[in-house]
Short mmCIF file of C-alpha atoms in Angstrom, two decimals:
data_model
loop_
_atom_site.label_atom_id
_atom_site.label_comp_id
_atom_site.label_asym_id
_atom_site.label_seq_id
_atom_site.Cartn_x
_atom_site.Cartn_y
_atom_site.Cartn_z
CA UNK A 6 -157.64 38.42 -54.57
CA UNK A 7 -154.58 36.88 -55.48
CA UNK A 8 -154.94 36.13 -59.12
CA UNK A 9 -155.84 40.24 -58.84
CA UNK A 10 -152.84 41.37 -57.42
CA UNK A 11 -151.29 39.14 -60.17
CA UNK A 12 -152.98 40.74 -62.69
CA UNK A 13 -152.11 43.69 -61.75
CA UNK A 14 -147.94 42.42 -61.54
CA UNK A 15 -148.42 41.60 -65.34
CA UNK A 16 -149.38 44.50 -66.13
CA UNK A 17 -146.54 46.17 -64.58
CA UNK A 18 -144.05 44.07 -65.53
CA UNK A 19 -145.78 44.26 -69.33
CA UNK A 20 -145.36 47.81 -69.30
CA UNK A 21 -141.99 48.11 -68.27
CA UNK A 22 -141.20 45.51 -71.08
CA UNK A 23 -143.05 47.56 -73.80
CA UNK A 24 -140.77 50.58 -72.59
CA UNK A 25 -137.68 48.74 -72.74
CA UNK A 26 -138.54 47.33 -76.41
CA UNK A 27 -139.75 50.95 -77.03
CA UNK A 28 -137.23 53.18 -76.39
CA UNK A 29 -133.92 50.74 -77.29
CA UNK A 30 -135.67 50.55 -80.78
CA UNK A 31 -132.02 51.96 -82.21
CA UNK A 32 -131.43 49.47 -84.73
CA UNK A 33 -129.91 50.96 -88.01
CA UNK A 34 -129.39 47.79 -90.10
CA UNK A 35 -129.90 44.03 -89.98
CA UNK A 36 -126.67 43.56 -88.01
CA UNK A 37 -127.88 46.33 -85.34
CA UNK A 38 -131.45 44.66 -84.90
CA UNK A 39 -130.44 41.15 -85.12
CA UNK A 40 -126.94 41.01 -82.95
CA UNK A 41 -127.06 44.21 -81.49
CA UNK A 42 -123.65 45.07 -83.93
CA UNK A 43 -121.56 42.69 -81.86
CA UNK A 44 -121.13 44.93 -78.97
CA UNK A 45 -122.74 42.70 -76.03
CA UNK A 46 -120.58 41.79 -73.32
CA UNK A 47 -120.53 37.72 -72.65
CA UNK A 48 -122.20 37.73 -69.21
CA UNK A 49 -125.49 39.62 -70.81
CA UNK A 50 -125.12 37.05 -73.56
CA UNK A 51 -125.01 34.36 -71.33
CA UNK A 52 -128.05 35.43 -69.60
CA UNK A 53 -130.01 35.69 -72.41
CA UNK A 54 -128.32 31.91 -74.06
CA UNK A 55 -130.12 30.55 -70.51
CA UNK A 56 -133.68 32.23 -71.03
CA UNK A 57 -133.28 30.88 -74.14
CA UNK A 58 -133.75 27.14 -73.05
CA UNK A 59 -135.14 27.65 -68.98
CA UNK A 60 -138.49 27.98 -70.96
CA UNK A 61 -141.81 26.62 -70.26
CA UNK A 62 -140.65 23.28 -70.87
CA UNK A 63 -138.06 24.16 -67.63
CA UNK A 64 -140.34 26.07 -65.43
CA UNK A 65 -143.27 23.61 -65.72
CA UNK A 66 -142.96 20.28 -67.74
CA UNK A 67 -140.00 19.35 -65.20
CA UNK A 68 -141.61 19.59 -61.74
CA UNK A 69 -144.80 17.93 -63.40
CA UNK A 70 -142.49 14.61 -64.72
CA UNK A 71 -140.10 15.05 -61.51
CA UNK A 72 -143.06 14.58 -58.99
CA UNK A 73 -143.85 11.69 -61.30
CA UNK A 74 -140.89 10.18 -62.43
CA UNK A 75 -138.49 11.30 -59.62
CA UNK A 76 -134.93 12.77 -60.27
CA UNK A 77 -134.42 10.52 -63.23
CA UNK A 78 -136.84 13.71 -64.88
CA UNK A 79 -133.30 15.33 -65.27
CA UNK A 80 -133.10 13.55 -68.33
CA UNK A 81 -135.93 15.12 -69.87
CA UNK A 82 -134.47 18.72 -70.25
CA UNK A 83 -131.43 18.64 -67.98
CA UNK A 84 -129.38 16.12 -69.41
CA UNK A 85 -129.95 17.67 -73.35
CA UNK A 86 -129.59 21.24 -72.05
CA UNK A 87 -126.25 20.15 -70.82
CA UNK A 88 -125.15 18.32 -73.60
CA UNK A 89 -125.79 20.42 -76.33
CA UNK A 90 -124.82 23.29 -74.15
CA UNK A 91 -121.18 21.49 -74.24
CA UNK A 92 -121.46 21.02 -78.03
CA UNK A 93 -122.27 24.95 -78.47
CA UNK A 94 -118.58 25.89 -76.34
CA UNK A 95 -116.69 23.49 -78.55
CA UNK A 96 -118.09 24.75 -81.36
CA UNK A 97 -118.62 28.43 -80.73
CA UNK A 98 -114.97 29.46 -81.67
CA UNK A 99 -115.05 28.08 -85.15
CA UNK A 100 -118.56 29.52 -85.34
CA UNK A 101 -117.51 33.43 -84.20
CA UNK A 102 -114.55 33.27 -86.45
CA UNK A 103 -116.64 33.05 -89.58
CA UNK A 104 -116.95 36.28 -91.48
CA UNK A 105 -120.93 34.90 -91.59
CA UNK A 106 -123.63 35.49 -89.45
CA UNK A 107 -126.25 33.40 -90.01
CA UNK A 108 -126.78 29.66 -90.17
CA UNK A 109 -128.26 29.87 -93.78
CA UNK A 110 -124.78 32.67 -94.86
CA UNK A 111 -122.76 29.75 -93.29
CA UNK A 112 -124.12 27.09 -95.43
CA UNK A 113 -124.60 29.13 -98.37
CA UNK A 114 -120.86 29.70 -98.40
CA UNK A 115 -119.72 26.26 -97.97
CA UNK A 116 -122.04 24.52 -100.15
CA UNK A 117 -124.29 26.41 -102.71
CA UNK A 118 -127.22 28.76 -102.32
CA UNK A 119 -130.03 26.57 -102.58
CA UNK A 120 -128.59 24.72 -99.90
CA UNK A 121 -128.14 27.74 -97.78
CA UNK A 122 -131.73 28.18 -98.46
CA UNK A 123 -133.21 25.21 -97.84
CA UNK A 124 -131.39 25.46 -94.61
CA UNK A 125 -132.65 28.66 -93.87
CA UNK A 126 -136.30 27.05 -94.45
CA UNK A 127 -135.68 24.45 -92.33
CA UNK A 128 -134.70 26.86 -89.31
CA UNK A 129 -137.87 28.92 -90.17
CA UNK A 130 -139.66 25.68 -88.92
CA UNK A 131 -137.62 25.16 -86.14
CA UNK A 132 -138.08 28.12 -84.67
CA UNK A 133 -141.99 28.81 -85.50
CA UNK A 134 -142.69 25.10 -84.01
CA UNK A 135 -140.56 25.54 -80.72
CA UNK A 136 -142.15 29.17 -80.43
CA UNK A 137 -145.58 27.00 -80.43
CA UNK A 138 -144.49 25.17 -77.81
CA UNK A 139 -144.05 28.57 -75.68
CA UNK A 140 -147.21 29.65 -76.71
CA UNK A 141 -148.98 26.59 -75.22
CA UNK A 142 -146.94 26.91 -72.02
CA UNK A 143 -147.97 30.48 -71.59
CA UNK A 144 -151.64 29.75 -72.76
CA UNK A 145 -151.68 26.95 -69.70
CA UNK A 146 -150.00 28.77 -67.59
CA UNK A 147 -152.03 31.79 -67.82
CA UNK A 148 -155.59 29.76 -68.46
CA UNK A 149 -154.78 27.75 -64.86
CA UNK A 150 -153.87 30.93 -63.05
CA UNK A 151 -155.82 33.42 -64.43
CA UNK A 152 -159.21 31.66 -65.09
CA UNK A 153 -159.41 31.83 -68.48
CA UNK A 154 -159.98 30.39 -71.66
CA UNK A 155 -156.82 28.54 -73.00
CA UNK A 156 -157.45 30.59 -76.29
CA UNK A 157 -157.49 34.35 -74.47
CA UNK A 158 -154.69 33.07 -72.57
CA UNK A 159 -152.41 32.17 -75.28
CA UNK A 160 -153.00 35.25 -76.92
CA UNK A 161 -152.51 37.81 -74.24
CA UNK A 162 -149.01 36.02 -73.60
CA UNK A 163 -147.96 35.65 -77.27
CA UNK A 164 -149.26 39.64 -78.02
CA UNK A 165 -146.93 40.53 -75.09
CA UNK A 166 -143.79 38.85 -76.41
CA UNK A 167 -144.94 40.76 -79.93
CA UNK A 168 -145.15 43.98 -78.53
CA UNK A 169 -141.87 44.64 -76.87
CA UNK A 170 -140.22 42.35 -79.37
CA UNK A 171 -140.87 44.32 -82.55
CA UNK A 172 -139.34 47.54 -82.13
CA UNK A 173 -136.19 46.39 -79.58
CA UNK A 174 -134.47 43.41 -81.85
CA UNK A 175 -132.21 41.43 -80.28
CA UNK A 176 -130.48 43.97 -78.11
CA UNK A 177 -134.26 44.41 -77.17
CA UNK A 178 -134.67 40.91 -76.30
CA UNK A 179 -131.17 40.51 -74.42
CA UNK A 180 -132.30 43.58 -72.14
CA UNK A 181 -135.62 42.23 -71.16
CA UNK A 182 -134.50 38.66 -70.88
CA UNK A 183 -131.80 40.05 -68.32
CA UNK A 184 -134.70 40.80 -66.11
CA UNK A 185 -136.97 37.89 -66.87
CA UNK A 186 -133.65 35.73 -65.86
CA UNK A 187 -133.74 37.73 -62.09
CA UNK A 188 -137.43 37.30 -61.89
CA UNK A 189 -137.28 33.56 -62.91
CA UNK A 190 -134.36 33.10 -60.59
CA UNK A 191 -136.05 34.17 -57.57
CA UNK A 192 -139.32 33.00 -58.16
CA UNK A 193 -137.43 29.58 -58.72
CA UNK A 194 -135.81 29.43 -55.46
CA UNK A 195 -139.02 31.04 -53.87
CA UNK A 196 -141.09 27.80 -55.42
CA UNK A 197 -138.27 25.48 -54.35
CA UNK A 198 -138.03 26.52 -50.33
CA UNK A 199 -141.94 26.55 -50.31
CA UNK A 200 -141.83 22.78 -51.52
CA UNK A 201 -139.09 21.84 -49.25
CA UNK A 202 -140.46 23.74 -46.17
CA UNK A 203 -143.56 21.30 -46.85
CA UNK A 204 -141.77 18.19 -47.66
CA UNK A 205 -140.63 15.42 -45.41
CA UNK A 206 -137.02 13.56 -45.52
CA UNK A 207 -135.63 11.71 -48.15
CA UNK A 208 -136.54 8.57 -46.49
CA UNK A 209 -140.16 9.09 -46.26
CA UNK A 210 -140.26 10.69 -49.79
CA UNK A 211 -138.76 7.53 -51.01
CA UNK A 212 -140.81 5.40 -49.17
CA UNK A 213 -144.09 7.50 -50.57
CA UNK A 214 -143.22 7.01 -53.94
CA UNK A 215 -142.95 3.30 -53.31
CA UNK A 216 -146.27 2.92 -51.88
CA UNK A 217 -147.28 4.38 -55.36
CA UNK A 218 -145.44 2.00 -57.39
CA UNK A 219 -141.83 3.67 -58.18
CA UNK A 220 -139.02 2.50 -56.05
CA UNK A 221 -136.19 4.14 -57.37
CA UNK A 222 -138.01 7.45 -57.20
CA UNK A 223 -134.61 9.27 -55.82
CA UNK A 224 -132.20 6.96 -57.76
CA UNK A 225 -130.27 9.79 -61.22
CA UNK A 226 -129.56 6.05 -63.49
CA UNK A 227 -132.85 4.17 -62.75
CA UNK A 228 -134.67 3.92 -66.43
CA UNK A 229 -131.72 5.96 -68.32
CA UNK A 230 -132.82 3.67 -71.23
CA UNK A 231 -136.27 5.45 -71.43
CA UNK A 232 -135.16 8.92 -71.76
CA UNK A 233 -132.36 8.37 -74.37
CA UNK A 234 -134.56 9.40 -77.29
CA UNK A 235 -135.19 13.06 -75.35
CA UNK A 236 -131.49 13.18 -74.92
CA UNK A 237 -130.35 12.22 -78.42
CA UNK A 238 -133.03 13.99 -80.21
CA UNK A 239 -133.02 17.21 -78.13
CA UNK A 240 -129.46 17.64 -77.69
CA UNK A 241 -128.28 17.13 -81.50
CA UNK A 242 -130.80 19.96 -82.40
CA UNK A 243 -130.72 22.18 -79.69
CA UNK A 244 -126.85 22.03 -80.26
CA UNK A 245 -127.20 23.68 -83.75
CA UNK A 246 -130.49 25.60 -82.94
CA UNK A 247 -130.10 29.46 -84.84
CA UNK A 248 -130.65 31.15 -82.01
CA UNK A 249 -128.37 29.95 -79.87
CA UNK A 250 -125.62 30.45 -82.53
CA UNK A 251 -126.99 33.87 -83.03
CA UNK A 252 -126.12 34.25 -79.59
CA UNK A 253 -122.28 33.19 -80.30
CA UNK A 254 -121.75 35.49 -83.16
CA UNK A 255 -123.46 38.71 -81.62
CA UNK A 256 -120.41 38.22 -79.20
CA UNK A 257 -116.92 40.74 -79.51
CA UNK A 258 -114.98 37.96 -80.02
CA UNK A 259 -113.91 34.54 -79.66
CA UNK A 260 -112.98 35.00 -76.37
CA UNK A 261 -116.54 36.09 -75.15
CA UNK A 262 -118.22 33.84 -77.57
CA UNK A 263 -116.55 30.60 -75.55
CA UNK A 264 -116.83 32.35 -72.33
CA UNK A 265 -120.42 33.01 -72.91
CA UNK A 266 -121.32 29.09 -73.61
CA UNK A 267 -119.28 27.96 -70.86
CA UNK A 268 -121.23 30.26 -68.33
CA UNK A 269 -123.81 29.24 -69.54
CA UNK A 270 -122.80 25.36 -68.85
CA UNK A 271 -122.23 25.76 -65.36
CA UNK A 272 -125.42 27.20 -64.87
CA UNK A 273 -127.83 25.20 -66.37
CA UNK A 274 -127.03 22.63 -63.66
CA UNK A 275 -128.55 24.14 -60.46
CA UNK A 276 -130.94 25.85 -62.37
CA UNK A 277 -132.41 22.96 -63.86
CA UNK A 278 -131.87 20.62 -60.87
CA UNK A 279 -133.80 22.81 -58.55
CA UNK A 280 -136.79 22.50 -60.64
CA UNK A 281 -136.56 18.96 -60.73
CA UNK A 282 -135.84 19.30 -56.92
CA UNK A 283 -139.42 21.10 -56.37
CA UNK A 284 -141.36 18.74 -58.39
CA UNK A 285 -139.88 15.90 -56.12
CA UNK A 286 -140.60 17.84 -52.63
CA UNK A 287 -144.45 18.09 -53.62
CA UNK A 288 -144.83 13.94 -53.30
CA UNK A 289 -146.22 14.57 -50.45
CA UNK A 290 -148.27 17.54 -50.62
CA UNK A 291 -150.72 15.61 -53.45
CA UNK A 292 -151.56 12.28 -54.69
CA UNK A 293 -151.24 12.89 -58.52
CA UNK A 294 -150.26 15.73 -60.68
CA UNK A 295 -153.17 18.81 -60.22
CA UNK A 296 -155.28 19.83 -63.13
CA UNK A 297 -152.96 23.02 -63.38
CA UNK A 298 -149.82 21.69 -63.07
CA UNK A 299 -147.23 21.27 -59.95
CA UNK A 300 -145.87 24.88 -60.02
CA UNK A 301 -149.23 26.28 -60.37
CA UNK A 302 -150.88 24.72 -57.48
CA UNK A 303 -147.75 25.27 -55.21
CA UNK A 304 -148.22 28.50 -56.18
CA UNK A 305 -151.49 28.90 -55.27
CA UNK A 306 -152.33 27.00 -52.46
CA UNK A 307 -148.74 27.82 -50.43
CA UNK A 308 -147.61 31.52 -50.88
CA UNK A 309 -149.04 34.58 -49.65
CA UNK A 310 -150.33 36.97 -52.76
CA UNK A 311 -147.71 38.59 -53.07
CA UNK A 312 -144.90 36.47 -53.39
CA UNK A 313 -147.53 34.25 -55.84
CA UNK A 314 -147.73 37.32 -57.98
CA UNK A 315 -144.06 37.56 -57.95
CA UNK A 316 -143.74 33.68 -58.84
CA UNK A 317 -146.44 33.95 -61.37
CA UNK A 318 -144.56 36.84 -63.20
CA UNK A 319 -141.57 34.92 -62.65
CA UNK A 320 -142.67 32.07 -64.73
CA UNK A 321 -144.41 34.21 -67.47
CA UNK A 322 -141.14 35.79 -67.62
CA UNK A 323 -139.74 32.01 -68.32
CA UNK A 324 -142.13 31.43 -70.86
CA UNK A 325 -141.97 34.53 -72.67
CA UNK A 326 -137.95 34.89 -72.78
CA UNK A 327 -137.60 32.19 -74.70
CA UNK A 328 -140.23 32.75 -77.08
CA UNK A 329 -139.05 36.22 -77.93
CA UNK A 330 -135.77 34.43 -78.56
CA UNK A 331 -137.46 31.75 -80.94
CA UNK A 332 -139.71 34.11 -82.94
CA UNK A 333 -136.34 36.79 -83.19
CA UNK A 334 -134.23 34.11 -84.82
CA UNK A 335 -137.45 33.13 -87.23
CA UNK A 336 -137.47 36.10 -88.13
CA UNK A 337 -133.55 36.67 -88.34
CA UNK A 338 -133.98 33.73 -90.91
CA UNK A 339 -137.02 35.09 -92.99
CA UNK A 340 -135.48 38.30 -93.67
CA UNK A 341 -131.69 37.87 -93.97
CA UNK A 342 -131.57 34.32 -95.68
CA UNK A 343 -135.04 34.11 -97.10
CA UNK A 344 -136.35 37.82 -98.05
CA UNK A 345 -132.61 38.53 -97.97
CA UNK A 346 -133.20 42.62 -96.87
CA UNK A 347 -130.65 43.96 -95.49
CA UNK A 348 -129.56 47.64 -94.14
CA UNK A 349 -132.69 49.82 -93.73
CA UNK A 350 -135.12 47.52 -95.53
CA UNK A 351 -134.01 44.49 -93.17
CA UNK A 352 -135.40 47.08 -90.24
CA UNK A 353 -138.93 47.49 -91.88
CA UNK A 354 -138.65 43.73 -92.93
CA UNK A 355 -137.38 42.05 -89.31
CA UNK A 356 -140.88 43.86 -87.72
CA UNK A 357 -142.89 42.33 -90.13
CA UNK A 358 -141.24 38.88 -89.67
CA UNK A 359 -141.58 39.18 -86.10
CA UNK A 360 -145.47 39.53 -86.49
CA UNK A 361 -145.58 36.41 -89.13
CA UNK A 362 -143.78 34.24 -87.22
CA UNK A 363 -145.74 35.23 -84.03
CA UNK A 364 -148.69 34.84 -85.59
CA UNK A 365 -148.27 31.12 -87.17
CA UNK A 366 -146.72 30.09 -84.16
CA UNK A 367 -150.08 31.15 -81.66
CA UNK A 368 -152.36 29.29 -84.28
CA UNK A 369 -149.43 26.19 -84.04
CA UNK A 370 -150.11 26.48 -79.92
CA UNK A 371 -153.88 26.69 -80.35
CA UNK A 372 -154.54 23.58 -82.45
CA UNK A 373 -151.88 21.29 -80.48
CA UNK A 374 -151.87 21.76 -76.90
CA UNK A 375 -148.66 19.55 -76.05
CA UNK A 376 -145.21 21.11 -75.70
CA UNK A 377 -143.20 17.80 -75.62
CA UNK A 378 -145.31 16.80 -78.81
CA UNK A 379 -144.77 20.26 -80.33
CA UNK A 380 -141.26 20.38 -79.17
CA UNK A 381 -140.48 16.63 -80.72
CA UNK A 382 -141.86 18.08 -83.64
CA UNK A 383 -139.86 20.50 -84.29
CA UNK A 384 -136.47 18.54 -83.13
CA UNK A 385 -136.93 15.93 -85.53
CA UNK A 386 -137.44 18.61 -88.48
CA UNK A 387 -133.76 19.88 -87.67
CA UNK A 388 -132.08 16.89 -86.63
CA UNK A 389 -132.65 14.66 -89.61
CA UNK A 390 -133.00 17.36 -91.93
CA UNK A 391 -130.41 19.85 -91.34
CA UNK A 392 -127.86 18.53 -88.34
CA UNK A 393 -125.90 16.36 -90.45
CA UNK A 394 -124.72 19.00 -93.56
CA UNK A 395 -123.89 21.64 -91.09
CA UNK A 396 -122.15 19.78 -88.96
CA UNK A 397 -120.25 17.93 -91.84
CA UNK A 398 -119.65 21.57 -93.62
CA UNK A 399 -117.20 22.05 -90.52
CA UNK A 400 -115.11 18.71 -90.21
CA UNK A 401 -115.08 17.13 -93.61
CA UNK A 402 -113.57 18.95 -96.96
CA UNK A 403 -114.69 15.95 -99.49
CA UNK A 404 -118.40 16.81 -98.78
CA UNK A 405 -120.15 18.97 -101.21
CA UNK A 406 -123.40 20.52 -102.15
CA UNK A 407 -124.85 17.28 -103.91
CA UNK A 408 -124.55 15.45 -100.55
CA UNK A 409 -126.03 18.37 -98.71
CA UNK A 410 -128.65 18.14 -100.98
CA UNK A 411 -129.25 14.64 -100.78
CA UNK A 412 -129.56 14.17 -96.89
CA UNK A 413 -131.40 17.82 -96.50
CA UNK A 414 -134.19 15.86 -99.14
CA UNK A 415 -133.93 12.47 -97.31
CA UNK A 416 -133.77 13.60 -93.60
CA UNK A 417 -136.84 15.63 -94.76
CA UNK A 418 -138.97 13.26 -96.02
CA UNK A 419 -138.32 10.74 -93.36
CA UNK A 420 -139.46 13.05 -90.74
CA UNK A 421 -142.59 14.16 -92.81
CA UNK A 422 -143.66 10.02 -93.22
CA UNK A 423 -142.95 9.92 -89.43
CA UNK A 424 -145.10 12.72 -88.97
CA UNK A 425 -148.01 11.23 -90.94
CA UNK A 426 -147.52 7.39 -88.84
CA UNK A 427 -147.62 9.79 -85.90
CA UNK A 428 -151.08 11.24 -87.48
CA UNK A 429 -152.42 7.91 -87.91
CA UNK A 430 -151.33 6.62 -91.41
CA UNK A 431 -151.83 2.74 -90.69
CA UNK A 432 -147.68 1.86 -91.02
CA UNK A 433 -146.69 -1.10 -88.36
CA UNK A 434 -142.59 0.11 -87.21
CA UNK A 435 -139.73 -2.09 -86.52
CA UNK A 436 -139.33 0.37 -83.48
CA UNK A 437 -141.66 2.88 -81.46
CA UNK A 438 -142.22 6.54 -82.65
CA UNK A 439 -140.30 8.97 -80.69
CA UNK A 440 -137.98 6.65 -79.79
CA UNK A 441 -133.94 6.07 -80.20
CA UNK A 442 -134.34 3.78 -82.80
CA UNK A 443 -136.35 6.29 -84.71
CA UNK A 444 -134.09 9.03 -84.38
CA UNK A 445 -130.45 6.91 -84.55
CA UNK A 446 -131.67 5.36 -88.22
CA UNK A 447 -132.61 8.74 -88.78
CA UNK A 448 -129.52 10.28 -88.40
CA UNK A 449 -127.66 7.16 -89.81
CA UNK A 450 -130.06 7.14 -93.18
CA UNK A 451 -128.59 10.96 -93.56
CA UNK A 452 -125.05 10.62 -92.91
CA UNK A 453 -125.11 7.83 -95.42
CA UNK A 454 -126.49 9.89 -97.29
CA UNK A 455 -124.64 12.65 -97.31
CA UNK A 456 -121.41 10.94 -97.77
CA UNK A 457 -121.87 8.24 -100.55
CA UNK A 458 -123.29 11.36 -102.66
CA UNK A 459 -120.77 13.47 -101.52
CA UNK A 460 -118.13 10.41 -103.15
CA UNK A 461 -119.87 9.63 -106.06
CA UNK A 462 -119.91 13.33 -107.32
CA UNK A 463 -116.90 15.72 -108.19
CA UNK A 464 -115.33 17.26 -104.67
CA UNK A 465 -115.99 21.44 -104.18
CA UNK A 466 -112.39 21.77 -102.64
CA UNK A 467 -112.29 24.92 -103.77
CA UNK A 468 -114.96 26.26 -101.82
CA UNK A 469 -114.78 23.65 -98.90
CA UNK A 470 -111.44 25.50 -98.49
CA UNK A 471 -112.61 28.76 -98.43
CA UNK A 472 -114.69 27.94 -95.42
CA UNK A 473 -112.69 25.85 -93.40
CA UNK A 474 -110.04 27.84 -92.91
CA UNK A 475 -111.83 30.57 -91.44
CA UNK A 476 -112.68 28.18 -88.93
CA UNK A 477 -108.97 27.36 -88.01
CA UNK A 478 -107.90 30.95 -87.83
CA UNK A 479 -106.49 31.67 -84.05
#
């Protein structure tokens, strides 16, 4: 009965979202479908910057390593959220000013077109991998729920996300992640009370989680040390992740553009704490983490039908709002910086993007069924590959196109030889995959690498110029 009545929610809610998509379909030109010509007012922007990242990661990987971990889980997605959040408002002024508006424009400007390019690949794989990671949160979500095969679920949730995404753009995906936000928001809080109603005191909670071997289960600092790879490696490329500048330039102006990031700042710490929160309350309502997750089973086994069918649209509405966002800013970087179609053709060309990047991201989620391993994935791509040159392109005028070059080739093929250790090539490490070390000599091998070729070759003043004072302009 209740996984009916939810059923029969999702198919409500789906409809309404295939109507929305449907009938806002007014984009003209690439501007119109990808930042809904600049005309969105910073609160709806906001909204939509927050479904971005409260994703599957938010709504489900967080209780699950809260109830294990304890409140030291805030470092997992919390902590990064909120950093790079804070990078995005200092930044998002210099970003709006810029007569460019995408990440791949930007770069192609300051440095050359091939590295704009190359860029612009390397956010294509960004996006399509972290899209796979919502496609295995929905295909879990939905498989646990719904009794289903993992496969059937994944693709009934990624088909919905394709459906109202194609036609609506990105003034499409603002509207409909407006109301995934409410629905997430309440069935949030509804989650949270039902844990708490259930849980006992601090004391005993602590004392519970002692009995099972953590101590310092309620204590923010205990084992910083082992989340500071999440936090560095998350943060630096969530902080230049396309879609969330996408977001910043779609805004009127500077003005909205910093008011929208900061918003979205102060948010993202109740929001993310009171998932945390619930995964903590259910210590005492089960011995180890359920098959289907902590969310799931709260769901399940402590809310009437109706309010489960709420919650469980609710968190497909968390999972789907930020893949549309993912796959719309693939596909912003196929057909702008890649195809490079603009006016009507960029219309025709954005749908068919949308589909491609859809589609390579569900066959991502189907072979590897791990959104932190997906999600790690994809970080490392952008943050040795790509963080570094666009970063630089905004502070230093003596770097140039040869050192873009040079750290975009060396941050990439130190993440692919990771990649294969991670596969099993037989390599023994000075330090542990996925871990700080990895990702600081990372970042170090590229910035060393960006300037000493940068030095060593003739200085692009000239255009440096050009760029950086659009950047200063009040």
């Amino acid at each position: 009965m209740p996984q009916l009545v939810s059923i029969l929610a999702l198919l409500v809610y789906f409809v309404i979202l295939i109507y929305l998509g449907f009938k806002d379909r007014q984009a003209k030109s690439s501007s119109d479908y990808f930042f809904a010509g600049q005309k969105l007012p910073f609160w709806a922007l906001s909204i939509t910057f927050i479904a971005s990242w409260w994703g599957a990661g938010s709504a489900l990987s967080s209780a699950d390593l809260a109830f294990a971990e304890g409140l030291g889980a805030f470092w997992y997605y919390g902590v990064p959220v909120l950093l790079s959040s804070l990078m995005i408002f200092l930044l998002s002024g210099a970003i709006r000013r810029l007569p460019y508006k995408t990440q791949g424009e930007m770069m192609e400007a300051r440095y050359s077109p091939l590295i704009g390019r190359l860029i612009s690949w390397f956010i294509l794989l960004f996006m399509t991998f972290a899209a796979a990671s919502q496609v295995v949160g929905v295909g879990k979500f939905f498989s646990d729920y719904l009794n289903i095969s993992y496969e059937a679920a994944a693709i009934i949730g990624t088909s919905i996300v394709v459906c109202y995404s194609l036609f609506g753009g990105f003034r499409g995906v603002v509207l409909t992640d407006i109301i995934q936000f409410v629905l997430l928001l309440l069935s949030a809080l509804i989650v949270f009370f039902a844990a708490w109603k259930h849980a006992p005191g601090l004391g005993e909670i602590a004392e519970i989680a002692a009995r099972r071997g953590n101590a310092d289960y309620l204590a923010f600092f205990s084992r910083w040390q082992d989340y500071v790879a999440y936090v560095l490696s998350f943060s630096l490329a969530w902080a230049v992740q396309a879609n969330i500048w996408q977001r910043v330039t779609a805004a009127k102006s500077v003005r909205d553009a910093r008011l929208m990031s900061f918003l979205s700042f102060i948010l993202f710490i109740p929001l993310y704490l009171i998932v945390v929160w619930t995964g903590i309350f259910a210590i005492a309502s089960y011995s180890e983490v359920p098959v289907a997750g902590i969310i799931p089973a709260l769901v399940s086994n402590q809310l009437s039908p109706v309010l489960a069918s709420l919650v469980f649209v609710g968190i497909s509405a968390a999972i789907m709002s930020t893949m549309d966002s993912l796959i719309n800013t693939g596909a912003l970087s196929l057909t702008v910086d890649l195809w490079q179609k603009h006016g009507n053709a960029a219309v025709r060309s954005s749908r068919l993007a949308t589909a491609l990047v859809s589609g390579v991201a569900l066959l991502i989620g189907l072979k590897i069924r791990s959104i932190l391993e997906i999600t790690w994935i994809a970080s490392d791509f952008i943050t040795t590959g790509t963080l570094i040159p666009l970063v630089m392109g905004f502070v230093w005028r003596r770097g140039n196109s040869k050192g873009a070059l040079a750290s975009i080739i060396v941050g990439f093929l130190y993440t692919i030889f990771h990649l294969a250790v991670s596969l099993g090539m037989p390599i023994d490490l000075p330090y542990e995959l996925h871990s700080a070390g990895q990702i600081g000599l990372g970042l170090a091998i590229s910035l060393t690498t960006y300037i000493l070729f940068s030095l060593l070759t003739p200085a692009e003043y000239e255009r440096a110029d050009a760029f950086i004072k659009f950047t200063m302009k009040k």
